[in-house]
Each structure stands twice: as structure tokens, then as C-alpha cells.
Amino acid sequence: GMSAQEGTHKVTPKTGGKAIFIIPSVTTGVALVTASAATYFGLEGGLENLFGASKAGALLCLGAASLVAVNAILSGLTIDAREKFGVPHPVVYPTEAEIKDEKARLGFLCHMRAQENFHEWAVTLVPTAFACALWAEKPFTAGLSLLGFSGTRLLYAFGYATGEPKKRTPGFAGSLLFYGLVFGHCVLHGVRGLLG
């Protein structure tokens, strides 16, 4: 049979909510504060001194590779959840009819959303990190941000996979800081470049 996702009901999006303004404002605010603090405290120079100037590309590559590793781990987490909760492919969002036990259904959805949320963030993080490395001239910061984001995304995912969404909060906070670091440097570099 056809699942609800493929089927006949029509979803009408609700518009006019506050999140459309709050989320970009908070993300941008965190980004600017994080990047400004990193600049003030000399993060890029400190990392260069720690690793050596010739190691910037290696750190950036390791950061990029960490995203691939995290994606593989989260794919495995989702596959395990499909088996555990009995959710066949291609069902992504099982209905109450497909999984009668609400706790099991929400458990699967928490696993699935952990992976989806990683993809939602990574798709903008990757080009932003590389812009930060190449044009904002912060390759060590970009590499560190990719590594830190990967680690905190695992914390997020394994917290979420408990079935208790509040347990994803520490991973979310860390992810936001590492994401904000490269995003903020790009914004600051872009504004300075256009104005100066």
C-alpha cells in the first residue's frame, strides 16, 4: 500500500510565524560574536603557531573528511533504527498506522531527524568553511570548525537518538558555535571587503 508520505493528503504550510525572523537573527548574532571573539583573541594565529603554517591544508582536509565520516556514522544509526523499529524503505516519516507504538514511532523519528539535521546544516557549512579558508584567509579556523562541528554533531545525534529530544541540546550548542565561527568570518570579511 501507499504510505501517507506518498499519498493523498495535502499539507498547507502555516505562514506568519516568528521563527522565520528569530532563527536567522540568533544564528547571525552568534556567528558575529563568535568570529569577533576569535579575531580578538587571535585564534587563527594561535592555531598556525600550534600546527605550523604548512599544515593549514591538512587540517582543512581532515575537517572535510570528518564530515564524510559523521555522515557514514549517522547513516548507520538510521539503518539500525529502521531495523529496531521496523520501518521499511522508502518510508521516512512513519504514520501512526505504520507504527502503532507511539514511543517507537517517535524513537525512529528522532534517529531520522538527527541525520537529516546534519545534512541541513552541512550543505551550507561546507561552502562557507571553504570561503572562510580561502577568501577570509582563515584556513586553520575553517579546519577546526569542520572538526568541531563533526564532533558536536555526533553528540547531537546520539543525544537525539535516545528518544529524548532535549538531550540533543549540548550538541546543538556546540554545532552552532563552530558553524557560527566560519559564517561570522565570512560575513565580517565580506562587509569589510565591500566597505573598504
PDB file of C-alpha atoms in Angstrom:
ATOM      1  CA  GLY A   1       0.000   0.000   0.000  1.00  0.00           C
ATOM      2  CA  MET A   2       0.806   3.638  -0.247  1.00  0.00           C
ATOM      3  CA  SER A   3       2.231   5.417   2.777  1.00  0.00           C
ATOM      4  CA  ALA A   4       0.954   8.782   3.961  1.00  0.00           C
ATOM      5  CA  GLN A   5       4.096  10.454   2.619  1.00  0.00           C
ATOM      6  CA  GLU A   6       3.345   9.306  -0.910  1.00  0.00           C
ATOM      7  CA  GLY A   7      -0.349   9.681  -0.626  1.00  0.00           C
ATOM      8  CA  THR A   8      -3.390  11.689  -0.826  1.00  0.00           C
ATOM      9  CA  HIS A   9      -3.426  14.270   1.939  1.00  0.00           C
ATOM     10  CA  LYS A  10      -2.447  17.841   1.221  1.00  0.00           C
ATOM     11  CA  VAL A  11      -0.348  19.825   3.664  1.00  0.00           C
ATOM     12  CA  THR A  12      -0.851  23.565   3.727  1.00  0.00           C
ATOM     13  CA  PRO A  13       2.109  25.389   5.254  1.00  0.00           C
ATOM     14  CA  LYS A  14       1.426  27.835   8.044  1.00  0.00           C
ATOM     15  CA  THR A  15       2.993  31.220   7.438  1.00  0.00           C
ATOM     16  CA  GLY A  16       3.496  34.251   9.610  1.00  0.00           C
ATOM     17  CA  GLY A  17       5.419  32.581  12.457  1.00  0.00           C
ATOM     18  CA  LYS A  18       8.212  34.203  14.432  1.00  0.00           C
ATOM     19  CA  ALA A  19      10.854  31.533  13.704  1.00  0.00           C
ATOM     20  CA  ILE A  20      11.500  32.976  10.251  1.00  0.00           C
ATOM     21  CA  PHE A  21      12.949  36.044  11.997  1.00  0.00           C
ATOM     22  CA  ILE A  22      14.277  34.555  15.234  1.00  0.00           C
ATOM     23  CA  ILE A  23      16.404  31.729  13.835  1.00  0.00           C
ATOM     24  CA  PRO A  24      18.366  33.825  11.294  1.00  0.00           C
ATOM     25  CA  SER A  25      18.815  36.593  13.866  1.00  0.00           C
ATOM     26  CA  VAL A  26      20.154  34.252  16.539  1.00  0.00           C
ATOM     27  CA  THR A  27      22.380  32.383  14.073  1.00  0.00           C
ATOM     28  CA  THR A  28      23.830  35.608  12.682  1.00  0.00           C
ATOM     29  CA  GLY A  29      24.265  37.090  16.156  1.00  0.00           C
ATOM     30  CA  VAL A  30      26.103  34.018  17.419  1.00  0.00           C
ATOM     31  CA  ALA A  31      28.216  34.000  14.253  1.00  0.00           C
ATOM     32  CA  LEU A  32      29.283  37.624  14.588  1.00  0.00           C
ATOM     33  CA  VAL A  33      30.054  37.338  18.301  1.00  0.00           C
ATOM     34  CA  THR A  34      31.977  34.075  17.829  1.00  0.00           C
ATOM     35  CA  ALA A  35      34.029  35.350  14.882  1.00  0.00           C
ATOM     36  CA  SER A  36      34.712  38.685  16.576  1.00  0.00           C
ATOM     37  CA  ALA A  37      35.893  36.910  19.740  1.00  0.00           C
ATOM     38  CA  ALA A  38      38.084  34.561  17.666  1.00  0.00           C
ATOM     39  CA  THR A  39      39.635  37.567  15.922  1.00  0.00           C
ATOM     40  CA  TYR A  40      40.129  39.456  19.181  1.00  0.00           C
ATOM     41  CA  PHE A  41      41.837  36.503  20.863  1.00  0.00           C
ATOM     42  CA  GLY A  42      43.903  35.631  17.765  1.00  0.00           C
ATOM     43  CA  LEU A  43      42.540  32.150  17.158  1.00  0.00           C
ATOM     44  CA  GLU A  44      43.900  31.833  13.603  1.00  0.00           C
ATOM     45  CA  GLY A  45      47.413  32.892  14.616  1.00  0.00           C
ATOM     46  CA  GLY A  46      47.333  30.637  17.657  1.00  0.00           C
ATOM     47  CA  LEU A  47      46.338  27.643  15.552  1.00  0.00           C
ATOM     48  CA  GLU A  48      49.009  28.479  12.981  1.00  0.00           C
ATOM     49  CA  ASN A  49      51.621  28.599  15.747  1.00  0.00           C
ATOM     50  CA  LEU A  50      50.359  25.323  17.197  1.00  0.00           C
ATOM     51  CA  PHE A  51      50.308  23.354  13.932  1.00  0.00           C
ATOM     52  CA  GLY A  52      52.802  25.244  11.743  1.00  0.00           C
ATOM     53  CA  ALA A  53      51.930  27.349   8.702  1.00  0.00           C
ATOM     54  CA  SER A  54      52.323  24.457   6.261  1.00  0.00           C
ATOM     55  CA  LYS A  55      49.641  22.369   7.999  1.00  0.00           C
ATOM     56  CA  ALA A  56      46.598  24.515   7.141  1.00  0.00           C
ATOM     57  CA  GLY A  57      45.581  22.384   4.166  1.00  0.00           C
ATOM     58  CA  ALA A  58      45.989  19.185   6.164  1.00  0.00           C
ATOM     59  CA  LEU A  59      43.719  20.468   8.942  1.00  0.00           C
ATOM     60  CA  LEU A  60      41.141  21.633   6.401  1.00  0.00           C
ATOM     61  CA  CYS A  61      41.205  18.249   4.623  1.00  0.00           C
ATOM     62  CA  LEU A  62      40.879  16.398   7.921  1.00  0.00           C
ATOM     63  CA  GLY A  63      37.902  18.599   8.801  1.00  0.00           C
ATOM     64  CA  ALA A  64      36.250  17.878   5.451  1.00  0.00           C
ATOM     65  CA  ALA A  65      36.915  14.148   5.843  1.00  0.00           C
ATOM     66  CA  SER A  66      35.344  14.233   9.297  1.00  0.00           C
ATOM     67  CA  LEU A  67      32.051  15.314   7.707  1.00  0.00           C
ATOM     68  CA  VAL A  68      32.106  12.243   5.478  1.00  0.00           C
ATOM     69  CA  ALA A  69      32.806  10.034   8.500  1.00  0.00           C
ATOM     70  CA  VAL A  70      29.966  11.586  10.504  1.00  0.00           C
ATOM     71  CA  ASN A  71      27.572  11.115   7.598  1.00  0.00           C
ATOM     72  CA  ALA A  72      28.519   7.421   7.432  1.00  0.00           C
ATOM     73  CA  ILE A  73      28.024   7.016  11.194  1.00  0.00           C
ATOM     74  CA  LEU A  74      24.634   8.728  11.056  1.00  0.00           C
ATOM     75  CA  SER A  75      23.604   6.588   8.083  1.00  0.00           C
ATOM     76  CA  GLY A  76      24.423   3.530  10.162  1.00  0.00           C
ATOM     77  CA  LEU A  77      22.440   4.950  13.078  1.00  0.00           C
ATOM     78  CA  THR A  78      19.428   5.424  10.801  1.00  0.00           C
ATOM     79  CA  ILE A  79      19.733   1.936   9.279  1.00  0.00           C
ATOM     80  CA  ASP A  80      19.912   0.435  12.775  1.00  0.00           C
ATOM     81  CA  ALA A  81      16.814   2.441  13.740  1.00  0.00           C
ATOM     82  CA  ARG A  82      14.936   1.108  10.686  1.00  0.00           C
ATOM     83  CA  GLU A  83      15.698  -2.422  11.842  1.00  0.00           C
ATOM     84  CA  LYS A  84      14.962  -1.725  15.516  1.00  0.00           C
ATOM     85  CA  PHE A  85      11.629  -0.008  14.890  1.00  0.00           C
ATOM     86  CA  GLY A  86      10.574  -1.989  11.792  1.00  0.00           C
ATOM     87  CA  VAL A  87      10.459   0.916   9.347  1.00  0.00           C
ATOM     88  CA  PRO A  88      10.975  -0.215   5.727  1.00  0.00           C
ATOM     89  CA  HIS A  89      12.400   1.845   2.889  1.00  0.00           C
ATOM     90  CA  PRO A  90      11.293   4.299   1.468  1.00  0.00           C
ATOM     91  CA  VAL A  91       9.230   5.405   4.483  1.00  0.00           C
ATOM     92  CA  VAL A  92      10.839   8.424   6.112  1.00  0.00           C
ATOM     93  CA  TYR A  93       8.098   9.718   8.390  1.00  0.00           C
ATOM     94  CA  PRO A  94       6.002   6.748   9.528  1.00  0.00           C
ATOM     95  CA  THR A  95       2.403   7.425  10.434  1.00  0.00           C
ATOM     96  CA  GLU A  96       0.607   6.111  13.495  1.00  0.00           C
ATOM     97  CA  ALA A  97      -0.910   3.474  11.209  1.00  0.00           C
ATOM     98  CA  GLU A  98       2.546   2.304  10.114  1.00  0.00           C
ATOM     99  CA  ILE A  99       3.973   2.143  13.659  1.00  0.00           C
ATOM    100  CA  LYS A 100       1.266   1.675  16.272  1.00  0.00           C
ATOM    101  CA  ASP A 101       3.554   2.197  19.282  1.00  0.00           C
ATOM    102  CA  GLU A 102       3.921   5.996  19.588  1.00  0.00           C
ATOM    103  CA  LYS A 103       7.146   5.746  21.607  1.00  0.00           C
ATOM    104  CA  ALA A 104       8.706   3.545  18.911  1.00  0.00           C
ATOM    105  CA  ARG A 105       7.498   5.891  16.149  1.00  0.00           C
ATOM    106  CA  LEU A 106       8.988   8.926  17.902  1.00  0.00           C
ATOM    107  CA  GLY A 107      12.169   6.954  18.601  1.00  0.00           C
ATOM    108  CA  PHE A 108      12.618   6.304  14.897  1.00  0.00           C
ATOM    109  CA  LEU A 109      11.806   9.911  14.024  1.00  0.00           C
ATOM    110  CA  CYS A 110      14.479  11.136  16.460  1.00  0.00           C
ATOM    111  CA  HIS A 111      17.086   8.942  14.731  1.00  0.00           C
ATOM    112  CA  MET A 112      15.957  10.071  11.289  1.00  0.00           C
ATOM    113  CA  ARG A 113      15.901  13.754  12.216  1.00  0.00           C
ATOM    114  CA  ALA A 114      19.431  13.547  13.646  1.00  0.00           C
ATOM    115  CA  GLN A 115      20.740  12.548  10.218  1.00  0.00           C
ATOM    116  CA  GLU A 116      18.512  14.949   8.308  1.00  0.00           C
ATOM    117  CA  ASN A 117      19.525  17.836  10.550  1.00  0.00           C
ATOM    118  CA  PHE A 118      23.197  17.066   9.884  1.00  0.00           C
ATOM    119  CA  HIS A 119      22.521  17.307   6.138  1.00  0.00           C
ATOM    120  CA  GLU A 120      20.543  20.532   6.548  1.00  0.00           C
ATOM    121  CA  TRP A 121      23.496  22.216   8.237  1.00  0.00           C
ATOM    122  CA  ALA A 122      26.368  20.587   6.319  1.00  0.00           C
ATOM    123  CA  VAL A 123      25.062  21.704   2.935  1.00  0.00           C
ATOM    124  CA  THR A 124      25.751  25.340   3.862  1.00  0.00           C
ATOM    125  CA  LEU A 125      28.676  24.719   6.221  1.00  0.00           C
ATOM    126  CA  VAL A 126      30.955  23.206   3.582  1.00  0.00           C
ATOM    127  CA  PRO A 127      30.996  26.129   1.114  1.00  0.00           C
ATOM    128  CA  THR A 128      31.068  28.612   3.998  1.00  0.00           C
ATOM    129  CA  ALA A 129      34.083  26.877   5.566  1.00  0.00           C
ATOM    130  CA  PHE A 130      35.943  26.869   2.274  1.00  0.00           C
ATOM    131  CA  ALA A 131      35.105  30.545   1.663  1.00  0.00           C
ATOM    132  CA  CYS A 132      36.362  31.261   5.180  1.00  0.00           C
ATOM    133  CA  ALA A 133      39.590  29.379   4.438  1.00  0.00           C
ATOM    134  CA  LEU A 134      40.260  30.840   1.001  1.00  0.00           C
ATOM    135  CA  TRP A 135      38.873  34.362   0.950  1.00  0.00           C
ATOM    136  CA  ALA A 136      38.668  35.302   4.610  1.00  0.00           C
ATOM    137  CA  GLU A 137      42.153  33.735   4.921  1.00  0.00           C
ATOM    138  CA  LYS A 138      41.274  31.660   7.984  1.00  0.00           C
ATOM    139  CA  PRO A 139      42.186  28.096   6.916  1.00  0.00           C
ATOM    140  CA  PHE A 140      43.036  26.880  10.420  1.00  0.00           C
ATOM    141  CA  THR A 141      39.803  28.276  11.810  1.00  0.00           C
ATOM    142  CA  ALA A 142      37.846  26.642   8.976  1.00  0.00           C
ATOM    143  CA  GLY A 143      39.512  23.254   9.538  1.00  0.00           C
ATOM    144  CA  LEU A 144      38.971  23.438  13.284  1.00  0.00           C
ATOM    145  CA  SER A 145      35.340  24.432  12.708  1.00  0.00           C
ATOM    146  CA  LEU A 146      34.715  21.427  10.455  1.00  0.00           C
ATOM    147  CA  LEU A 147      36.277  19.067  13.002  1.00  0.00           C
ATOM    148  CA  GLY A 148      34.424  20.675  15.900  1.00  0.00           C
ATOM    149  CA  PHE A 149      31.147  20.674  14.013  1.00  0.00           C
ATOM    150  CA  SER A 150      31.580  16.974  13.236  1.00  0.00           C
ATOM    151  CA  GLY A 151      32.233  16.104  16.852  1.00  0.00           C
ATOM    152  CA  THR A 152      29.338  18.133  18.178  1.00  0.00           C
ATOM    153  CA  ARG A 153      27.012  16.707  15.520  1.00  0.00           C
ATOM    154  CA  LEU A 154      27.778  13.238  16.860  1.00  0.00           C
ATOM    155  CA  LEU A 155      26.966  14.487  20.355  1.00  0.00           C
ATOM    156  CA  TYR A 156      23.741  15.944  18.951  1.00  0.00           C
ATOM    157  CA  ALA A 157      22.796  12.755  17.104  1.00  0.00           C
ATOM    158  CA  PHE A 158      23.466  10.337  19.934  1.00  0.00           C
ATOM    159  CA  GLY A 159      21.609  12.608  22.334  1.00  0.00           C
ATOM    160  CA  TYR A 160      18.657  12.801  19.962  1.00  0.00           C
ATOM    161  CA  ALA A 161      18.724   9.041  19.328  1.00  0.00           C
ATOM    162  CA  THR A 162      17.882   8.419  22.993  1.00  0.00           C
ATOM    163  CA  GLY A 163      14.334   9.391  22.039  1.00  0.00           C
ATOM    164  CA  GLU A 164      14.516  12.401  24.339  1.00  0.00           C
ATOM    165  CA  PRO A 165      14.965  15.471  22.090  1.00  0.00           C
ATOM    166  CA  LYS A 166      16.244  17.628  24.980  1.00  0.00           C
ATOM    167  CA  LYS A 167      19.396  15.504  25.073  1.00  0.00           C
ATOM    168  CA  ARG A 168      20.459  16.954  21.708  1.00  0.00           C
ATOM    169  CA  THR A 169      20.933  20.428  23.234  1.00  0.00           C
ATOM    170  CA  PRO A 170      24.673  20.231  24.133  1.00  0.00           C
ATOM    171  CA  GLY A 171      25.486  19.022  20.621  1.00  0.00           C
ATOM    172  CA  PHE A 172      23.301  21.723  19.100  1.00  0.00           C
ATOM    173  CA  ALA A 173      25.032  24.468  21.101  1.00  0.00           C
ATOM    174  CA  GLY A 174      28.473  23.245  20.067  1.00  0.00           C
ATOM    175  CA  SER A 175      27.428  22.913  16.442  1.00  0.00           C
ATOM    176  CA  LEU A 176      26.073  26.445  16.426  1.00  0.00           C
ATOM    177  CA  LEU A 177      29.363  27.818  17.771  1.00  0.00           C
ATOM    178  CA  PHE A 178      31.543  26.020  15.212  1.00  0.00           C
ATOM    179  CA  TYR A 179      29.130  26.852  12.385  1.00  0.00           C
ATOM    180  CA  GLY A 180      28.968  30.431  13.566  1.00  0.00           C
ATOM    181  CA  LEU A 181      32.727  30.752  13.593  1.00  0.00           C
ATOM    182  CA  VAL A 182      33.097  30.302   9.818  1.00  0.00           C
ATOM    183  CA  PHE A 183      29.808  32.015   8.984  1.00  0.00           C
ATOM    184  CA  GLY A 184      30.778  35.037  11.076  1.00  0.00           C
ATOM    185  CA  HIS A 185      34.228  35.306   9.493  1.00  0.00           C
ATOM    186  CA  CYS A 186      32.639  35.240   6.040  1.00  0.00           C
ATOM    187  CA  VAL A 187      30.156  37.966   6.968  1.00  0.00           C
ATOM    188  CA  LEU A 188      32.833  40.165   8.567  1.00  0.00           C
ATOM    189  CA  HIS A 189      35.272  39.655   5.684  1.00  0.00           C
ATOM    190  CA  GLY A 190      32.554  40.335   3.111  1.00  0.00           C
ATOM    191  CA  VAL A 191      31.341  43.535   4.794  1.00  0.00           C
ATOM    192  CA  ARG A 192      34.903  44.819   5.300  1.00  0.00           C
ATOM    193  CA  GLY A 193      35.744  43.998   1.695  1.00  0.00           C
ATOM    194  CA  LEU A 194      32.732  45.842   0.338  1.00  0.00           C
ATOM    195  CA  LEU A 195      33.157  48.873   2.585  1.00  0.00           C
ATOM    196  CA  GLY A 196      36.923  49.170   2.497  1.00  0.00           C
TER     197      GLY A 196
END
